[in-house]
XYZ file of N, CA, C and O in Angstrom:
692
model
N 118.073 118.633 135.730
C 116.975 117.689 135.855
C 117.422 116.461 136.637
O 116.808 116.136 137.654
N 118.605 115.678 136.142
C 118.856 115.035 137.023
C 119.340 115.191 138.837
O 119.128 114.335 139.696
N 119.931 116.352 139.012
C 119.786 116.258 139.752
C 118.959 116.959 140.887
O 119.418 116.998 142.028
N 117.887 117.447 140.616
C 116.209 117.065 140.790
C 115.356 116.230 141.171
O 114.323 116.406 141.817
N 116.090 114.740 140.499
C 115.188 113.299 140.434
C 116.587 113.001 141.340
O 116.437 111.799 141.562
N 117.683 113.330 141.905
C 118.218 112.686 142.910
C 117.565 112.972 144.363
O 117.649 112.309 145.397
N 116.903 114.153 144.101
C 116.393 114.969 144.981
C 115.315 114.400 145.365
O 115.332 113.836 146.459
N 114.183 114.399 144.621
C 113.312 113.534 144.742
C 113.294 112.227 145.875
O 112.899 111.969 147.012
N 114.193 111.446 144.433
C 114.427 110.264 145.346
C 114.816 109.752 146.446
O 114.650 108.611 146.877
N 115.550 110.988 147.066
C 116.224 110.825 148.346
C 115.218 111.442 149.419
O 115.351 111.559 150.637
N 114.032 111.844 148.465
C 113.333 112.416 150.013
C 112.471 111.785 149.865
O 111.658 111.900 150.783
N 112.052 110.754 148.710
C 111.150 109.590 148.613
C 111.806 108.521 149.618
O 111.393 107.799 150.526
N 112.672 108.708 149.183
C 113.588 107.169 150.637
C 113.345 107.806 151.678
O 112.525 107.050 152.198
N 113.535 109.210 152.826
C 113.463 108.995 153.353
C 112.851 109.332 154.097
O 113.049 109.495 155.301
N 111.500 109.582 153.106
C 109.908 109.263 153.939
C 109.510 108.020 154.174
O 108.806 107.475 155.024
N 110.131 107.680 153.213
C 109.460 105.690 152.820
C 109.849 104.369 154.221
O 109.234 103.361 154.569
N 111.639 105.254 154.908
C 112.027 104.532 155.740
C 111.615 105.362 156.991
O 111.610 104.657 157.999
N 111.369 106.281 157.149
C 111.100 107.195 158.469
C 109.425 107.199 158.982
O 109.204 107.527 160.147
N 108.423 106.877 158.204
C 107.250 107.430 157.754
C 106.871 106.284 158.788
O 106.224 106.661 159.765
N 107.263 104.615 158.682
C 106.385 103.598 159.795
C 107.425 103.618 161.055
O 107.271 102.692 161.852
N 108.585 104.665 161.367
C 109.047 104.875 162.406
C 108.681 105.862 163.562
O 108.810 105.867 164.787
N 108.091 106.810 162.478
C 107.372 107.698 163.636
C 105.808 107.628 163.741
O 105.005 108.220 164.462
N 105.653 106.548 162.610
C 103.888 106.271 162.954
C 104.297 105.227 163.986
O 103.578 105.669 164.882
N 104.768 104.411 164.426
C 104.531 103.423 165.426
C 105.355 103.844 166.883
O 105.684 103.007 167.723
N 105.605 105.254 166.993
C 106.041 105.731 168.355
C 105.084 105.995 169.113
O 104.365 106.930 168.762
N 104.894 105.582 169.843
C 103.887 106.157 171.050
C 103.497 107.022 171.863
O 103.908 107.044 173.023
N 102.406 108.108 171.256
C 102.911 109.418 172.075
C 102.691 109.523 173.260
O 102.109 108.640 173.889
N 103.154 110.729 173.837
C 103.642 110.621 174.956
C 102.095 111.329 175.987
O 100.957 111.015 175.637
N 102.265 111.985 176.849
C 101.083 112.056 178.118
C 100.799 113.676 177.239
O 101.525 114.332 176.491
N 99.438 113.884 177.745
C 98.881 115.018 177.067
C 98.098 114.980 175.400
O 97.208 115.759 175.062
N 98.810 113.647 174.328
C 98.262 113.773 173.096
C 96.930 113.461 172.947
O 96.389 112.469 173.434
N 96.383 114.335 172.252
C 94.295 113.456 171.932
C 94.775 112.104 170.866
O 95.605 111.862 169.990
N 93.904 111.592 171.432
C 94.008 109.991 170.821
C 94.578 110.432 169.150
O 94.741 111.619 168.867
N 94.755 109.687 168.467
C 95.295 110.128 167.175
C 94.222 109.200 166.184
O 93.518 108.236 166.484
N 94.516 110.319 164.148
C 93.870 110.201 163.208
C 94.536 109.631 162.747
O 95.520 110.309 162.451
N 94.637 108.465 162.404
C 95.828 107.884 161.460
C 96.050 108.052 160.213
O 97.184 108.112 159.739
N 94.668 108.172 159.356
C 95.147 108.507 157.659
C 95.165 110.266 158.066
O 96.009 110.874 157.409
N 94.627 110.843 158.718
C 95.426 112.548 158.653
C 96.459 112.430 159.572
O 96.880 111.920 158.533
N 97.279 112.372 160.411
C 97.948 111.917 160.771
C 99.334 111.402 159.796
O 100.411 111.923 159.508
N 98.966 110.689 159.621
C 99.666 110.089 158.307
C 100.678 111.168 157.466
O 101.880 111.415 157.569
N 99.591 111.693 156.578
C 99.336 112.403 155.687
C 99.990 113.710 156.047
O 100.872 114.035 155.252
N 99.758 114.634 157.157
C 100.279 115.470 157.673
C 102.163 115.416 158.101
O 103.061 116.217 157.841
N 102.168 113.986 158.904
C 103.332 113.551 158.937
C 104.262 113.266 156.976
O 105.367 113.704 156.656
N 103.811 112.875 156.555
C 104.315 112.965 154.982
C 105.225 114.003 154.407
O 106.294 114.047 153.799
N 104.191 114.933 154.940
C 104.064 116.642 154.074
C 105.320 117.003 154.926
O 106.438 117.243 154.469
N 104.898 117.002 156.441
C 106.255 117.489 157.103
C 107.427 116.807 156.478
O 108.122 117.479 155.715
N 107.741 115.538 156.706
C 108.921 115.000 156.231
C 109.352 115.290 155.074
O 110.559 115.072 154.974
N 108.869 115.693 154.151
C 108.659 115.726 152.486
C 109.305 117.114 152.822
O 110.454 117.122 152.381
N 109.059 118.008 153.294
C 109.727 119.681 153.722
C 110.146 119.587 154.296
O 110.972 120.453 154.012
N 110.688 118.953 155.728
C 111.875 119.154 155.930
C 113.080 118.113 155.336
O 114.209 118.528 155.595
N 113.049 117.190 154.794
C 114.228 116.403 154.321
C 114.585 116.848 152.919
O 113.884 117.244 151.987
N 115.778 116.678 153.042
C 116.963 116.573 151.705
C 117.497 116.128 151.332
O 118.016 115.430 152.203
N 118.082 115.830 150.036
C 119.058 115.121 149.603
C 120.488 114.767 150.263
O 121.251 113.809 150.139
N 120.520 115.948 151.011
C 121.840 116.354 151.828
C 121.846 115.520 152.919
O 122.673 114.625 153.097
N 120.734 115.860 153.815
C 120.694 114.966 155.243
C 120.760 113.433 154.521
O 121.738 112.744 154.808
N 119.932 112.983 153.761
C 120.226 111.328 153.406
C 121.498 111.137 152.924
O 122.046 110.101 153.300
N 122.321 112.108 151.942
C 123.645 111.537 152.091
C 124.406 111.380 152.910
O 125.206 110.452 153.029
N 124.154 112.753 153.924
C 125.044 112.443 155.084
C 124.801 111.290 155.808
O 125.823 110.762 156.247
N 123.376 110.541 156.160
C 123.116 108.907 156.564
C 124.088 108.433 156.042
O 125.148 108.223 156.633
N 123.833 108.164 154.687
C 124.337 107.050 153.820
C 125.847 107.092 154.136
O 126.447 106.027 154.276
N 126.522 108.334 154.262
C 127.708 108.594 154.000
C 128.450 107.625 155.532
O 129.476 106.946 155.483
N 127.720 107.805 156.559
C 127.871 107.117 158.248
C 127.691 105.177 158.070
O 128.372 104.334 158.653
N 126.428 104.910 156.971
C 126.546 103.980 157.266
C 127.924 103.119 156.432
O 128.445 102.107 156.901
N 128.345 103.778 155.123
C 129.186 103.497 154.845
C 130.755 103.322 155.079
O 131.581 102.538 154.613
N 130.832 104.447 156.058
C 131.980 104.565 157.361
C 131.656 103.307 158.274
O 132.359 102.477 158.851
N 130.644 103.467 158.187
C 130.175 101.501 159.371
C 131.131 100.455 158.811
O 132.044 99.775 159.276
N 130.416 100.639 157.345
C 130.498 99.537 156.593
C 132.384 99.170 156.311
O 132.860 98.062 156.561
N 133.135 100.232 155.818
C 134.180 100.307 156.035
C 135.249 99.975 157.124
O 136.365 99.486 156.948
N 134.643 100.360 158.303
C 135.224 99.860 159.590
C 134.982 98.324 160.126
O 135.252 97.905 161.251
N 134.325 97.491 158.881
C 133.664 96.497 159.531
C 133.918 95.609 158.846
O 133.031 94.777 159.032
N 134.749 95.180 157.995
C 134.903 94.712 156.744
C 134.247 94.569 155.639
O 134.009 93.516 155.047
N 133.953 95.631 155.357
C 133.222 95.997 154.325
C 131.351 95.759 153.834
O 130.609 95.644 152.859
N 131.370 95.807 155.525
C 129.691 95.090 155.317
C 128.704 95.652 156.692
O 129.412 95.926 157.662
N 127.946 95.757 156.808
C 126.465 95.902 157.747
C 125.982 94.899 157.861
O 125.229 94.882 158.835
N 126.058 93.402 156.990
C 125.292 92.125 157.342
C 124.029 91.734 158.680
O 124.804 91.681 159.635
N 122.873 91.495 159.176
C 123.029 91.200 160.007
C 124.063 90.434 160.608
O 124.980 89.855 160.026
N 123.773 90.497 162.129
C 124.688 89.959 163.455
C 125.758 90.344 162.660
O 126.478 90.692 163.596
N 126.401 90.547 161.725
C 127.879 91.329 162.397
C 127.869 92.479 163.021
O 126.799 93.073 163.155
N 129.355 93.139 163.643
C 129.473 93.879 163.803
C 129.426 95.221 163.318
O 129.709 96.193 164.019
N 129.097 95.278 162.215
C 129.188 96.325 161.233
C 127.413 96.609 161.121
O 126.853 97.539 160.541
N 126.921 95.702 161.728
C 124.971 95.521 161.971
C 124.892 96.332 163.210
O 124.182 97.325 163.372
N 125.919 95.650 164.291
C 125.747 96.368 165.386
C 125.688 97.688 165.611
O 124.844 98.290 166.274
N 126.542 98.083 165.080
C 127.185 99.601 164.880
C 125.898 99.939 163.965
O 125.259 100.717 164.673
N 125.454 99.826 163.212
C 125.105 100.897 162.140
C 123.560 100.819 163.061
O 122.799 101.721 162.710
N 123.055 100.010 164.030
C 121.784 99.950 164.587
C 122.029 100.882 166.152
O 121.191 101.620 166.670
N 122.965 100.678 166.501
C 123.376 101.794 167.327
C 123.791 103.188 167.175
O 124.043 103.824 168.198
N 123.919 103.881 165.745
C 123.771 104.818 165.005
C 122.258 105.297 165.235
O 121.829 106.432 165.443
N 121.465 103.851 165.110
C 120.052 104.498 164.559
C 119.196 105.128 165.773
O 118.306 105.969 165.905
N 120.138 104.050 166.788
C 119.208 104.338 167.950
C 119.513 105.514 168.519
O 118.719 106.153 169.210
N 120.797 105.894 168.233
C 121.338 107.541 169.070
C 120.191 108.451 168.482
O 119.456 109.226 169.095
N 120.235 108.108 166.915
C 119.656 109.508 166.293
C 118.064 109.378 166.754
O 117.514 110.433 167.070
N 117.294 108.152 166.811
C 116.306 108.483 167.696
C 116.013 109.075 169.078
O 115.026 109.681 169.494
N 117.071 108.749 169.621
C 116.746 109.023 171.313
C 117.476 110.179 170.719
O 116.430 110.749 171.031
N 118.226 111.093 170.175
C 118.550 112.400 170.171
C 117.200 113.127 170.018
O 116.828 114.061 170.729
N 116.184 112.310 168.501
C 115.104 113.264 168.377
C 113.758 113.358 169.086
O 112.824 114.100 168.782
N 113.858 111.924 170.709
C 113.008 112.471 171.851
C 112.101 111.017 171.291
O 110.884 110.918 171.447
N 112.762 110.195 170.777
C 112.015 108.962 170.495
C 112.144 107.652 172.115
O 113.175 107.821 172.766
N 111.415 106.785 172.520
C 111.928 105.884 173.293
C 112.025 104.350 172.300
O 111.241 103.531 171.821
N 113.683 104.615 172.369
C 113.979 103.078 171.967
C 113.962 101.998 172.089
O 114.800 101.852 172.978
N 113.529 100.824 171.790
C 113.768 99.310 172.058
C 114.597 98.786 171.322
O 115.069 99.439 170.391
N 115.027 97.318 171.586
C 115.247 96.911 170.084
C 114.648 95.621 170.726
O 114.393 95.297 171.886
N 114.511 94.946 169.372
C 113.676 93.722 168.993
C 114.772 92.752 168.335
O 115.538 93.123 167.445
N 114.744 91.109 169.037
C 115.947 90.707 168.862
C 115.183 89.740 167.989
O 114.019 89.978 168.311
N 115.147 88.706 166.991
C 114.515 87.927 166.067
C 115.608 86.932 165.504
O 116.715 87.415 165.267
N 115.413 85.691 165.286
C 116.168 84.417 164.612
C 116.610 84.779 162.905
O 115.735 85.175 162.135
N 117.680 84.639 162.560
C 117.733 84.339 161.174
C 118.612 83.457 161.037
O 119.257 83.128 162.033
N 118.878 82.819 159.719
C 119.530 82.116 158.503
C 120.988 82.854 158.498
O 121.082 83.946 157.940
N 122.379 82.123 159.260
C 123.427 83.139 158.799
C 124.160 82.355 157.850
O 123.928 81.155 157.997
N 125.080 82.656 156.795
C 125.870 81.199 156.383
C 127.189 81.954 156.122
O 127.181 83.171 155.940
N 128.188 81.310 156.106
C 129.160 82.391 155.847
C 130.076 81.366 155.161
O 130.072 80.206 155.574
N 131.094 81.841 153.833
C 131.575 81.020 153.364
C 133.316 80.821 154.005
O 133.984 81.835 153.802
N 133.788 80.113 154.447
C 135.156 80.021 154.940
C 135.975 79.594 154.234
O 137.169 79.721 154.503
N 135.522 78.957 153.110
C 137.418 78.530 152.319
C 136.352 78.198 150.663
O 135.251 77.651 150.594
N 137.198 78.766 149.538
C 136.069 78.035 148.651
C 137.667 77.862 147.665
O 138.504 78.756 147.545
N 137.749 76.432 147.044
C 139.150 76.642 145.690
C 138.374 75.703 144.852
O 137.337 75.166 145.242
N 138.804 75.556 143.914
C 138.640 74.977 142.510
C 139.980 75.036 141.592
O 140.399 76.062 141.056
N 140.700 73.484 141.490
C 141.990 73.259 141.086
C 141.774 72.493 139.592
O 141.194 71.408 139.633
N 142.079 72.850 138.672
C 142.416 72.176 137.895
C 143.675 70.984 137.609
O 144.797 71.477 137.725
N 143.664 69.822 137.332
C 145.437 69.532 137.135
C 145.660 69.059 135.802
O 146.712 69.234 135.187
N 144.541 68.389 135.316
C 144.735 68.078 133.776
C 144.308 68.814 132.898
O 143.636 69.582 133.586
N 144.170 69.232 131.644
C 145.581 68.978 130.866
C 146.650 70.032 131.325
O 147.828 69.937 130.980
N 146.227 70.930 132.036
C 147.370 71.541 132.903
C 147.018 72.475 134.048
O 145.984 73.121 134.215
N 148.077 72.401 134.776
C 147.600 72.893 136.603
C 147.022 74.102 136.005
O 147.329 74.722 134.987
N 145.891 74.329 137.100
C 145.656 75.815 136.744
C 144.518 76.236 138.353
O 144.183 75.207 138.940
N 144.169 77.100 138.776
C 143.479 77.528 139.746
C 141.899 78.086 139.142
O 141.849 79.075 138.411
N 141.177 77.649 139.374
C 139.712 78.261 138.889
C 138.564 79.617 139.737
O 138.226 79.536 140.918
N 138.282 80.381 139.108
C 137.719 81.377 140.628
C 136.480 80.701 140.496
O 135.909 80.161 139.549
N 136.137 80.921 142.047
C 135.064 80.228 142.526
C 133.983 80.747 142.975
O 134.169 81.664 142.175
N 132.908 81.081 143.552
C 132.359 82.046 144.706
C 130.817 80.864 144.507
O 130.064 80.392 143.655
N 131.079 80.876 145.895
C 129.644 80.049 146.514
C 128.801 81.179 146.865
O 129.184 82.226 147.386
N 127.319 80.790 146.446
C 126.260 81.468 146.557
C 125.624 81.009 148.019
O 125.522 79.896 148.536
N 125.346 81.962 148.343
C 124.464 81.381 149.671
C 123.691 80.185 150.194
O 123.049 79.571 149.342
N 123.649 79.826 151.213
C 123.212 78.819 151.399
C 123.885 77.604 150.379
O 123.074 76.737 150.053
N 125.211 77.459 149.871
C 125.904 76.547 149.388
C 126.062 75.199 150.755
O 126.190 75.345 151.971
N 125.986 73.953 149.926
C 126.523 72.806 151.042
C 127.570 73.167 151.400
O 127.762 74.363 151.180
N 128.710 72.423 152.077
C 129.794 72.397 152.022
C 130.136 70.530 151.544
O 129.675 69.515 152.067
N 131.181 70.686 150.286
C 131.654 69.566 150.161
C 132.062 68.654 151.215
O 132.620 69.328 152.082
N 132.033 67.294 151.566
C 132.751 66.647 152.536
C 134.156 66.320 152.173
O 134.556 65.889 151.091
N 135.064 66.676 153.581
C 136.532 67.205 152.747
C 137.064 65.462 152.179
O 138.172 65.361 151.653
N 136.257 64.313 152.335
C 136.936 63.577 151.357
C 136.984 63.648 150.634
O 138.048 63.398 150.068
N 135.500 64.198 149.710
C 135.504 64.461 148.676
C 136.259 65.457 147.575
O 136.402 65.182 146.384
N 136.666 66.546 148.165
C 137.084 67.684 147.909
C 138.390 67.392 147.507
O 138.519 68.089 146.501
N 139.313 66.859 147.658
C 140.485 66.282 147.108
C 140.957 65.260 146.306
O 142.090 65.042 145.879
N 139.524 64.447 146.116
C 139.768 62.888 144.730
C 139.681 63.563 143.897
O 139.132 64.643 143.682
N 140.515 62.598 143.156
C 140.725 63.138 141.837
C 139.449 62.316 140.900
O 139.084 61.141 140.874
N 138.985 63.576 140.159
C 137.537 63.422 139.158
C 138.088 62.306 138.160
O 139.307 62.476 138.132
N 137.777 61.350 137.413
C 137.954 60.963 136.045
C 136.602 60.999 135.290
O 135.598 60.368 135.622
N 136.724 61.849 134.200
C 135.583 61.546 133.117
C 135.662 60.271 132.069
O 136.786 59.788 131.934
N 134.832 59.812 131.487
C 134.787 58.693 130.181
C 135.937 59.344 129.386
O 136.334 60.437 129.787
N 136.448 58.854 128.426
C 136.599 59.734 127.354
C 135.849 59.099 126.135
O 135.874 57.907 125.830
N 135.181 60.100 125.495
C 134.506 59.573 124.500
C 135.110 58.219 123.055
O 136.045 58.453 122.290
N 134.357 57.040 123.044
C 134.501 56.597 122.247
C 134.300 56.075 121.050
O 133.405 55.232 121.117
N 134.966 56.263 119.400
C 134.188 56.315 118.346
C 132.834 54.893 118.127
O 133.225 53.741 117.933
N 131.542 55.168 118.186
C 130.607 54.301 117.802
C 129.960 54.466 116.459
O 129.757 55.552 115.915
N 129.705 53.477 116.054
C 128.918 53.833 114.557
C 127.358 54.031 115.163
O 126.764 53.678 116.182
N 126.981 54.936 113.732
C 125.666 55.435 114.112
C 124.683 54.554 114.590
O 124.639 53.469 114.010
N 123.830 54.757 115.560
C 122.990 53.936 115.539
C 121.463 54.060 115.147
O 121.214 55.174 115.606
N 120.405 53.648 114.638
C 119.375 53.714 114.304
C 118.506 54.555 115.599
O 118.849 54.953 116.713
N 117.585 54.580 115.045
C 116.905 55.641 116.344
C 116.030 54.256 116.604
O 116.075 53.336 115.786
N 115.321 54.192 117.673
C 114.623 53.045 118.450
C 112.829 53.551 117.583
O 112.439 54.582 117.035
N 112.308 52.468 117.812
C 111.053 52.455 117.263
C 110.267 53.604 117.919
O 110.083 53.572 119.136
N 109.777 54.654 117.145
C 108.559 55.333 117.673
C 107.392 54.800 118.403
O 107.067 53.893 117.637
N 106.547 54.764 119.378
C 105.697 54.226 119.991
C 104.695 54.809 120.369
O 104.884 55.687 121.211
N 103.554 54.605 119.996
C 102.554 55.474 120.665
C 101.663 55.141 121.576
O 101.312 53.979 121.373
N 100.965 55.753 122.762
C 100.272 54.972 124.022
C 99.095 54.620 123.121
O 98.611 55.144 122.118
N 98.749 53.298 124.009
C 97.205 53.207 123.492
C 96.041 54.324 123.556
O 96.381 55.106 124.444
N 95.112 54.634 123.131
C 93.815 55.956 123.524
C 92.938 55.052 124.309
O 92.379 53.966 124.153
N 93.059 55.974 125.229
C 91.824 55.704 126.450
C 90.866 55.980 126.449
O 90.719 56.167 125.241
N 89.872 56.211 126.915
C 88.763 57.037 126.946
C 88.871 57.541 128.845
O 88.727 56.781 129.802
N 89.196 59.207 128.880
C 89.402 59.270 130.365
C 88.265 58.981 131.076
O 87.243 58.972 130.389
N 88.114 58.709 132.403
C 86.920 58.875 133.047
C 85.834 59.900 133.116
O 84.614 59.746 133.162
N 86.708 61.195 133.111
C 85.642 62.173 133.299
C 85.102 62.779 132.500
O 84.529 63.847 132.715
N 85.215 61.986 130.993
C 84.222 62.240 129.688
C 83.282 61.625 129.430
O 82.617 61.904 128.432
């Protein structure tokens, strides 16, 4: 059973990623204008029979060889992006597709040095990991040394008078 529902799922993925790739190709000279929900639908069924669990691992298995050769990542704009989009484009133009690519702005941030030192009450190194889009400290800052208060004994103090607002009457009653 389970692996059934791997089955499944892998030919649910890769209708789900293939399905607005070959609906937005443009056919070529000779096609009658096209049906899009049969069309569609027809395109589905095919993909749904011919894909397998097998062919998507073998994807997965390439982009992870990407990913490996690349330091361990596909990120956009790295190189490991490059590669795995030049993968995609072979296997289209192998299956008689015409390729473009489409170049678009993003958000990159990348972290270059991150530490966290302890020295009191004794040296010690802290692990760190900045989440995306982290500032970066200004490096003056990054090296003063912190001092906290240290707490000092006070006698209790009374709690401050309870207070209540005057009642209004709002306007829009």
């Amino acid at each position: 059973m389970k692996a059934l529902s791997r089955r499944t799922m892998a030919v649910v993925a890769a209708t789900a990623l293939a399905t607005p790739l070959l609906l937005g190709a443009a056919p070529g000279h000779g096609h009658k204008p096209s049906t899009p929900g049969k069309d569609a639908a027809a395109l589905a069924r095919e993909l749904v029979k011919e894909s397998s669990a097998h062919d998507a691992h073998r994807h997965l298995r390439k982009f992870q060889s990407i990913a490996d050769r690349n330091d361990g990542h596909r990120a956009a704009g790295s190189p490991g992006h490059e590669a795995s989009a030049a993968y995609i484009e072979k296997l289209m133009k192998k299956a008689g597709y015409k390729v473009t690519r489409q170049t678009f702005s993003f958000t990159y941030t990348e972290t270059l040095a991150q530490k966290l030192s302890v020295v009191e009450p004794g040296q010690r190194d802290v692990d760190v990991h900045a989440m995306t889009y982290t500032t970066s400290t200004p490096r003056a800052a990054s090296t003063r040394p912190w001092s906290t208060p240290r707490p000092t004994p006070t006698a209790p103090r009374a709690a401050p008078p309870r207070t209540t607002p005057p009642r209004s009457r709002a306007p829009w009653r």
